[in-house]
CSV table of C-alpha atoms in Angstrom, one decimal:
chain,number,residue,atom,x,y,z
P,511,MET,CA,41.4,-14.9,28.8
P,512,GLY,CA,40.9,-15.9,25.0
P,513,ARG,CA,39.8,-14.4,22.3
P,514,VAL,CA,36.4,-11.9,22.6
P,515,ALA,CA,33.3,-13.9,21.1
P,516,LEU,CA,29.8,-12.0,20.6
P,517,VAL,CA,26.8,-13.7,19.7
P,518,THR,CA,23.6,-11.9,19.2
P,519,GLY,CA,20.4,-13.7,20.6
P,520,GLY,CA,23.1,-15.6,22.4
P,521,THR,CA,21.0,-16.8,25.1
P,522,ARG,CA,17.8,-19.2,24.1
P,523,GLY,CA,17.9,-21.6,21.7
P,524,ILE,CA,20.6,-21.8,18.9
P,525,GLY,CA,22.1,-19.1,20.1
P,526,ALA,CA,22.5,-20.4,24.0
P,527,ALA,CA,24.2,-23.7,22.4
P,528,ILE,CA,26.7,-21.4,20.1
P,529,SER,CA,27.6,-19.2,23.4
P,530,ILE,CA,28.2,-22.2,25.8
P,531,ALA,CA,30.0,-24.1,22.6
P,532,LEU,CA,32.4,-20.9,22.1
P,533,LYS,CA,33.0,-20.5,26.1
P,534,ASP,CA,34.1,-24.3,26.3
P,535,ALA,CA,36.3,-24.0,23.6
P,536,GLY,CA,38.2,-21.1,25.3
P,537,TYR,CA,36.5,-17.6,23.9
P,538,THR,CA,35.3,-15.2,26.6
P,539,VAL,CA,31.8,-14.8,25.5
P,540,ALA,CA,29.0,-11.8,25.7
P,541,ALA,CA,25.9,-13.2,25.1
P,542,ASN,CA,23.0,-10.5,23.5
P,543,TYR,CA,19.6,-10.6,24.0
P,544,ALA,CA,16.5,-8.5,23.0
P,545,GLY,CA,13.7,-8.4,25.5
P,546,ASN,CA,13.6,-11.8,27.8
P,547,ASP,CA,15.3,-10.6,31.3
P,548,GLU,CA,14.4,-13.7,33.0
P,549,ALA,CA,15.3,-16.1,30.5
P,550,ALA,CA,19.0,-14.1,30.4
P,551,ALA,CA,19.5,-14.1,34.0
P,552,LYS,CA,19.0,-17.9,34.1
P,553,PHE,CA,21.1,-18.5,31.0
P,554,THR,CA,24.0,-16.0,33.3
P,555,GLU,CA,23.5,-18.2,36.6
P,556,ASP,CA,23.3,-21.4,34.7
P,557,THR,CA,26.8,-20.7,32.5
P,558,GLY,CA,28.1,-17.7,34.2
P,559,ILE,CA,28.3,-16.1,30.7
P,560,LYS,CA,28.0,-12.2,30.9
P,561,THR,CA,24.8,-10.8,28.8
P,562,TRP,CA,23.9,-7.7,27.4
P,563,LYS,CA,20.3,-6.5,26.3
P,564,TRP,CA,19.7,-4.4,23.1
P,565,SER,CA,17.8,-4.4,19.8
P,566,VAL,CA,19.7,-5.9,16.8
P,567,ALA,CA,17.2,-3.8,14.6
P,568,ASP,CA,18.7,-0.3,16.0
P,569,TYR,CA,22.3,0.6,14.6
P,570,ASP,CA,22.7,3.0,17.9
P,571,ALA,CA,21.9,0.7,20.1
P,572,CYS,CA,24.4,-2.0,18.5
P,573,LYS,CA,27.3,0.5,18.2
P,574,ASP,CA,26.7,1.6,22.4
P,575,GLY,CA,26.0,-2.5,23.3
P,576,ILE,CA,28.9,-3.1,21.2
P,577,ALA,CA,31.4,-0.3,22.7
P,578,LYS,CA,30.0,-1.5,26.2
P,579,VAL,CA,31.1,-5.2,25.4
P,580,GLU,CA,34.5,-4.1,24.5
P,581,ALA,CA,35.2,-1.9,27.7
P,582,GLU,CA,34.7,-4.4,29.6
P,583,LEU,CA,35.9,-7.8,27.8
P,584,GLY,CA,38.0,-6.6,25.3
P,585,PRO,CA,38.0,-6.4,21.6
P,586,ILE,CA,35.6,-8.7,19.7
P,587,GLU,CA,37.5,-10.6,17.2
P,588,VAL,CA,34.5,-13.0,16.8
P,589,LEU,CA,31.3,-11.8,16.0
P,590,VAL,CA,28.0,-14.8,15.5
P,591,ASN,CA,24.8,-12.5,14.2
P,592,ASN,CA,22.5,-15.3,15.3
P,593,ALA,CA,19.5,-13.1,16.2
P,594,GLY,CA,16.4,-13.5,14.2
P,595,ILE,CA,12.5,-13.2,14.6
P,596,THR,CA,9.8,-14.5,12.5
P,597,ARG,CA,6.5,-13.0,11.5
P,598,ASP,CA,4.7,-15.3,9.3
P,599,ALA,CA,1.5,-14.5,7.2
P,600,MET,CA,1.3,-15.4,3.6
P,601,PHE,CA,1.6,-12.4,1.4
P,602,HIS,CA,-1.0,-11.5,0.4
P,603,ARG,CA,-1.9,-10.9,4.4
P,604,MET,CA,1.3,-9.9,5.2
P,605,THR,CA,1.2,-6.3,6.9
P,606,PRO,CA,4.3,-3.3,6.0
P,607,GLU,CA,5.0,-3.9,9.7
P,608,GLN,CA,5.7,-8.0,9.3
P,609,TRP,CA,7.9,-7.1,6.6
P,610,SER,CA,9.5,-4.4,8.2
P,611,GLU,CA,10.2,-6.0,11.6
P,612,VAL,CA,11.9,-9.2,9.8
P,613,ILE,CA,13.9,-7.6,7.6
P,614,ASN,CA,15.3,-5.3,10.2
P,615,THR,CA,15.7,-7.7,12.6
P,616,ASN,CA,17.1,-10.6,10.6
P,617,LEU,CA,19.2,-8.8,7.8
P,618,SER,CA,19.7,-5.4,9.1
P,619,GLY,CA,21.1,-6.3,12.0
P,620,VAL,CA,23.7,-8.1,10.3
P,621,PHE,CA,24.7,-4.8,9.2
P,622,ASN,CA,24.2,-2.9,12.3
P,623,MET,CA,26.2,-5.4,14.3
P,624,THR,CA,29.3,-6.2,11.8
P,625,HIS,CA,29.3,-2.7,11.0
P,626,PRO,CA,30.6,-1.2,14.4
P,627,ILE,CA,33.3,-4.3,14.6
P,628,TRP,CA,34.9,-4.4,11.2
P,629,PRO,CA,37.0,-1.4,11.3
P,630,GLY,CA,38.9,-3.0,14.7
P,631,MET,CA,38.9,-6.1,13.0
P,632,ARG,CA,40.6,-4.7,9.7
P,633,GLU,CA,43.1,-2.7,12.0
P,634,ARG,CA,44.0,-5.9,13.8
P,635,LYS,CA,44.2,-8.3,10.3
P,636,PHE,CA,41.9,-10.8,12.2
P,637,GLY,CA,38.4,-11.4,12.7
P,638,ARG,CA,35.8,-14.0,12.1
P,639,VAL,CA,32.0,-13.3,11.0
P,640,ILE,CA,29.6,-16.3,11.3
P,641,ASN,CA,25.9,-15.4,9.7
P,642,ILE,CA,23.2,-17.7,11.2
P,643,SER,CA,20.8,-17.8,7.6
P,644,SER,CA,18.8,-20.7,7.4
P,645,VAL,CA,17.4,-23.6,4.7
P,646,ASN,CA,14.6,-21.0,4.4
P,647,GLY,CA,16.7,-18.3,2.9
P,648,GLN,CA,18.1,-20.8,0.0
P,649,LYS,CA,14.6,-22.4,-0.9
P,650,GLY,CA,12.2,-20.1,0.4
P,651,GLN,CA,9.2,-21.0,2.1
P,652,ALA,CA,5.3,-20.0,1.5
P,653,GLY,CA,4.1,-18.1,4.4
P,654,GLN,CA,7.8,-16.8,4.7
P,655,ALA,CA,8.3,-14.5,2.5
P,656,ASN,CA,9.9,-11.4,4.9
P,657,TYR,CA,12.1,-14.6,6.5
P,658,SER,CA,13.3,-16.1,3.4
P,659,ALA,CA,13.9,-12.5,2.1
P,660,ALA,CA,16.0,-11.7,4.8
P,661,LYS,CA,17.9,-14.8,5.4
P,662,ALA,CA,18.8,-14.9,1.7
P,663,GLY,CA,20.0,-11.4,2.1
P,664,ASP,CA,22.4,-13.2,5.0
P,665,ILE,CA,23.8,-14.9,2.5
P,666,GLY,CA,24.6,-12.4,0.0
P,667,ILE,CA,26.1,-10.0,3.0
P,668,THR,CA,28.5,-13.0,3.5
P,669,ARG,CA,30.0,-13.3,0.3
P,670,ALA,CA,30.3,-9.5,-0.6
P,671,LEU,CA,32.2,-9.0,3.2
P,672,ALA,CA,34.3,-12.4,2.6
P,673,GLN,CA,35.7,-10.6,-0.7
P,674,GLU,CA,36.4,-7.3,1.2
P,675,GLY,CA,37.7,-8.9,4.2
P,676,ALA,CA,40.2,-11.4,2.8
P,677,ARG,CA,43.0,-9.2,2.4
P,678,ALA,CA,42.8,-8.3,5.8
P,679,GLY,CA,42.3,-11.4,7.8
P,680,ILE,CA,38.9,-11.4,8.0
P,681,THR,CA,36.8,-14.6,7.4
P,682,VAL,CA,33.0,-14.4,6.9
P,683,ASN,CA,30.9,-17.6,6.3
P,684,ALA,CA,27.1,-18.6,6.9
P,685,ILE,CA,25.4,-21.3,8.2
P,686,CYS,CA,21.9,-22.6,7.0
P,687,PRO,CA,20.1,-24.8,9.5
P,688,GLY,CA,17.4,-27.0,9.0
P,689,TYR,CA,14.8,-27.2,11.4
P,690,ILE,CA,16.7,-27.6,14.6
P,691,GLY,CA,15.0,-28.9,18.0
P,692,THR,CA,14.6,-25.4,19.5
P,693,GLU,CA,12.0,-24.8,22.4
P,694,MET,CA,10.1,-23.0,19.6
P,695,VAL,CA,10.2,-25.7,17.3
P,696,ARG,CA,9.5,-28.9,19.9
P,697,ALA,CA,6.6,-26.4,20.5
P,698,ILE,CA,4.9,-27.3,17.6
P,699,ASP,CA,1.7,-29.5,17.3
P,700,GLU,CA,3.4,-33.0,17.5
P,701,LYS,CA,0.9,-34.2,14.7
P,702,VAL,CA,2.2,-31.3,12.7
P,703,LEU,CA,6.0,-32.3,13.5
P,704,ASN,CA,5.7,-35.9,12.9
P,705,GLU,CA,3.3,-35.7,9.8
P,706,ARG,CA,4.5,-32.5,8.0
P,707,ILE,CA,7.8,-31.3,8.9
P,708,ILE,CA,10.0,-34.2,9.7
P,709,PRO,CA,9.0,-36.5,6.8
P,710,GLN,CA,11.0,-33.4,4.6
P,711,ILE,CA,14.0,-34.3,6.5
P,712,PRO,CA,15.7,-37.6,4.7
P,713,VAL,CA,18.0,-38.2,8.0
P,714,GLY,CA,14.6,-38.5,9.8
P,715,ARG,CA,14.9,-36.6,12.6
P,716,LEU,CA,15.4,-32.8,13.9
P,717,GLY,CA,18.8,-31.0,14.4
P,718,GLU,CA,20.1,-30.4,17.2
P,719,PRO,CA,21.5,-27.2,18.5
P,720,GLU,CA,24.9,-28.2,19.5
P,721,GLU,CA,25.4,-29.2,15.9
P,722,ILE,CA,24.8,-26.0,15.0
P,723,ALA,CA,27.3,-24.6,17.7
P,724,ARG,CA,29.9,-26.9,16.7
P,725,ALA,CA,30.0,-25.6,13.0
P,726,VAL,CA,30.5,-22.3,14.6
P,727,VAL,CA,33.3,-23.2,16.3
P,728,PHE,CA,35.0,-24.6,13.6
P,729,LEU,CA,34.5,-21.5,11.6
P,730,ALA,CA,35.5,-19.3,14.5
P,731,SER,CA,38.8,-21.4,14.9
P,732,ASP,CA,42.2,-20.8,13.2
P,733,ASP,CA,41.9,-23.8,11.6
P,734,ALA,CA,38.9,-22.1,9.5
P,735,GLY,CA,41.3,-19.8,8.2
P,736,PHE,CA,40.7,-20.6,4.2
P,737,PHE,CA,36.8,-20.8,4.8
P,738,SER,CA,35.5,-17.6,3.6
P,739,GLY,CA,32.3,-17.2,1.8
P,740,SER,CA,31.0,-20.5,2.6
P,741,THR,CA,27.8,-21.7,3.6
P,742,LEU,CA,27.1,-24.5,5.3
P,743,SER,CA,24.3,-26.4,5.1
P,744,PRO,CA,23.3,-28.6,8.3
P,745,ASN,CA,20.1,-29.3,7.5
P,746,GLY,CA,19.6,-33.3,6.8
P,747,ALA,CA,19.7,-33.5,3.5
P,748,GLN,CA,16.6,-31.7,3.2
P,749,PHE,CA,17.9,-29.0,0.6
P,750,PHE,CA,20.9,-28.5,-1.6
P,751,SER,CA,22.7,-25.6,-3.0
């Protein structure tokens, strides 16, 4: 049995690709999900990766869920904070609920998941925390003040925790994907996709979930021990930071 890796939002889209890539690399993978039982069941059937259901926006649920995973699989040594939601609206129309839902999941969720796991990583003198941020956390995006703020916060906590974890053998890094060809993105109207989104990407195409997954596998590996506090930007040259 390899090192245990926990991937939040790990049964669909980029998260599913990450879970599968880590399994293929020899990790014992636990995939967390929040709501789609049917998709989670099919994911387990197709991949053999076990799933656990809880909301990363709920600290106590995270603590309990982590305890169940560790009781069954062993100490979590790799944490991939991938779970995220959108509640898009122009700022003058954005409701407090839309703001809070995104902040609670996309930013507080990173705290809620990492905080219970951190002491064990410190005690064992090894850990890998990989936070999936976004190009829109780097450059901002109209209609996504909540999402951009949360994803920018993910970069901030990455840099702070990298400094705190360094002496304990814990690396903390962020990945900021651009537009990736997930089911959600490919469901966008073809005209909008081809005329407004892809022309913004100098390489002329969407990224693939597997490209993000390969970056995660590298950052989780022993070979990445000198990478910490870094931000990888797989966005097809759309934005430089």
